[in-house]
Amino acid sequence: LEADQAAIALPENGDDLTQLRLVSIYNPSRKGRGEAVTFPLNDQQAIKHALKRKYQVEIDEYQDNSQIRMLFTLMGAHDVGPLIIQPLLKDAEPIGVLILGNSISKRIFTATEAELCKTLADQISVAIDHAKEYATASAKAQQLSWTLRNQELDAGKRLAAMEAELKKSREEVALFAQRLHQYETEQRAGEENLKQAQARIVKLEKTVERAKAEVEKANQKEKQVSALMGEIESYQKSVAELEAERQNLAAAVERLEQNSYKIEHLNEALSASHARARKLARALKQARARSQQATPVPAALASAEASSQLEDLSCGVIISDASQIINRVNAATTYMLNKSSKQLVGSELIKVIEDERWQKALSQLQTGLGEMVTTTLHVGDNVLRATISPMASSDGNGKEGTVTILYDITAEAESQRARDEFIASLSQELRTPMTSIIGYTDLLVGESVGVIGEMQRKFLQRIKANIERMNIMLNDLIGVTAIDAGQLELRPSIVDIAEIIEDTIIGARAQLEENEITLDMDVPEDIPPVEADPDSVRQIMNNLLVNAIKSTPVGGSIGIMTSIHEEKNGQAAGEEEMVAFLKVAIRDSGGGIAEKDLNRVFDRFYRAERPLIEGLGETGVGLSIVKSLVEAHGGRIWVESEMGEGSIFYFLLPISEQFDDPWSEVEIPPLDLSQP
């Protein structure tokens, strides 16, 4: 604009226009106080008029105006001249004023310059507004910075609190370990107290002897009885108390010795029964081999030498013909059955022993399901092991009769019963600490007592997986005990096999994740229910899935499939009918089982020196329980394996009779008796 002077005035305090400040002054030949000069609005009526009217004011007559002279003085000019006062507006409201003057050249501003002044005023207003917004944004940014800093401080405090909780959790774990150590210390202290009690008995006996000697000396001094009566009574009371304490301790020691003797006796009897069982199995195997290679049994038994040998045997022998009529018995048989030879010879074999397992074994042998049948019988107070084998005919091509060998295993049965009771008691005692460990582990994994790290979670999951394995082994131990004791109880009901499979997979999730094993399921939605004991079916699935997990290497896969399978039922011609079963298959990706070992998969491995079957993840106890449970439900189990690929375990369970029953889907309306 080629003005001699220029200045911008803004409110001193916010939006209050009563007091203005010259915030910026342009004057090359400046004189006076310079920039940042304040003045009241009432002292400059021209500026007040421009701000009130909100339009530009031009002043060309300025000689005798003291306010204008004062304004030029504030801008640093020593003279006056033409003047333009332009309000600075934002949203039609004044926020300041632009002042232009020509005190040196005295040149009057043109209309173009006046319009340009308005344009510049608009740009200045925008710039001032942007500056204010920038200041406001800067203040907000600083406030947000302080807020973020405060949040970081709060986060640090929360992190410290979480670390304190973690420390507290670790202290609780340490306290639990300390309590466990204290329990073990108390147990060792109890054993030490027992030894001290035995030593104390010896001391008490010596004390009693000394006390008796003192009493005898006191009796010899009859003249001093009246003076020493009180002391004698005190000694007698002490002697009685010591004698009673000695007797109690002696009784306790005797009970402990009896318990120890019983345990040793049971162990010896158990070892002896195992040895006899192994000898018996070898003898039966050898006898069976000789019977297949030797001449027919009836001809051999006709000799006098054979009759003498039968009478000398300690085991009972019963020989019957093809019609199951008894022809010959030895003396051991009459003793075991408590019947004379006349009562036995000529009678029917099936009526000799009144035990349904005896009739079942004979029926099984007669139907040809096995060449030799072994069963356990109860005759009176004795327990007998009966082995029934067919006899070859004289030409060696057919069967002429049967030979039954009886062994008295009463002592072994008592030993087995004591062992089963001990195992059952031990199993129940183990459940309490295992339940406590599982509870504490779940609390730690669930972060109920504090946050845990990834490595800690991995270790806790491994602990939980091993505890679940121990729980499975404990259930197997209880199951073996129940099966051996003949106490297996089934409570059949309608069971959804798909739900059982899902529950089993959820229970084994920790082991699957630990070994990084993938699981594939092929279970149709319309799979029929089975009629079985739910707990038994759950144990069958659990044992087979655990076996598959143990057999499968890290990163392998397991598959579970279900389908409907039909088999023929009935033995006699014309009686066969197709029966529907539910077939469940569990596939692993292990190394497979050799063909020579397939027949031993479901055997129970009692002897530790017997090597485990290669390719089989289970130790043998769980699979033997599975076989017993499946057969108890009227089903069967088998295994198919391919070396280098893996194995597939199949089992069949009877389908519920309610499945595919048309009457179960018919809705019968209720009977309305109110109608005539």
Coordinates of N, CA and C in Angstrom, one line a residue, residues 1 88 98 100 115-125:
L1 N 0.8 -1.2 0.0 CA 0.0 0.0 0.0 C 0.9 1.3 0.0
L88 N -10.9 -5.5 11.8 CA -10.6 -6.9 11.6 C -11.8 -7.8 12.1
L98 N -6.9 -2.7 11.9 CA -5.7 -2.4 11.1 C -5.6 -0.8 10.9
L100 N -3.6 2.4 9.0 CA -2.6 2.8 8.0 C -2.5 4.4 8.0
E115 N -9.7 -0.6 -1.0 CA -10.2 -2.0 -1.2 C -9.2 -3.0 -0.9
L116 N -7.9 -2.7 -1.3 CA -6.8 -3.7 -1.0 C -6.6 -3.8 0.5
C117 N -6.9 -2.7 1.2 CA -6.8 -2.7 2.7 C -7.8 -3.6 3.3
K118 N -9.0 -3.6 2.7 CA -10.1 -4.5 3.2 C -9.6 -6.0 3.0
T119 N -9.1 -6.3 1.8 CA -8.7 -7.6 1.5 C -7.6 -8.1 2.4
L120 N -6.6 -7.2 2.6 CA -5.5 -7.5 3.6 C -6.1 -7.7 5.0
A121 N -7.1 -6.9 5.4 CA -7.7 -7.1 6.7 C -8.3 -8.5 6.9
D122 N -9.0 -8.9 5.8 CA -9.6 -10.3 5.9 C -8.5 -11.3 6.0
Q123 N -7.3 -11.2 5.3 CA -6.2 -12.2 5.4 C -5.6 -12.1 6.8
I124 N -5.5 -10.9 7.4 CA -5.0 -10.7 8.7 C -5.9 -11.4 9.7
S125 N -7.2 -11.2 9.5 CA -8.2 -11.9 10.5 C -8.1 -13.4 10.4

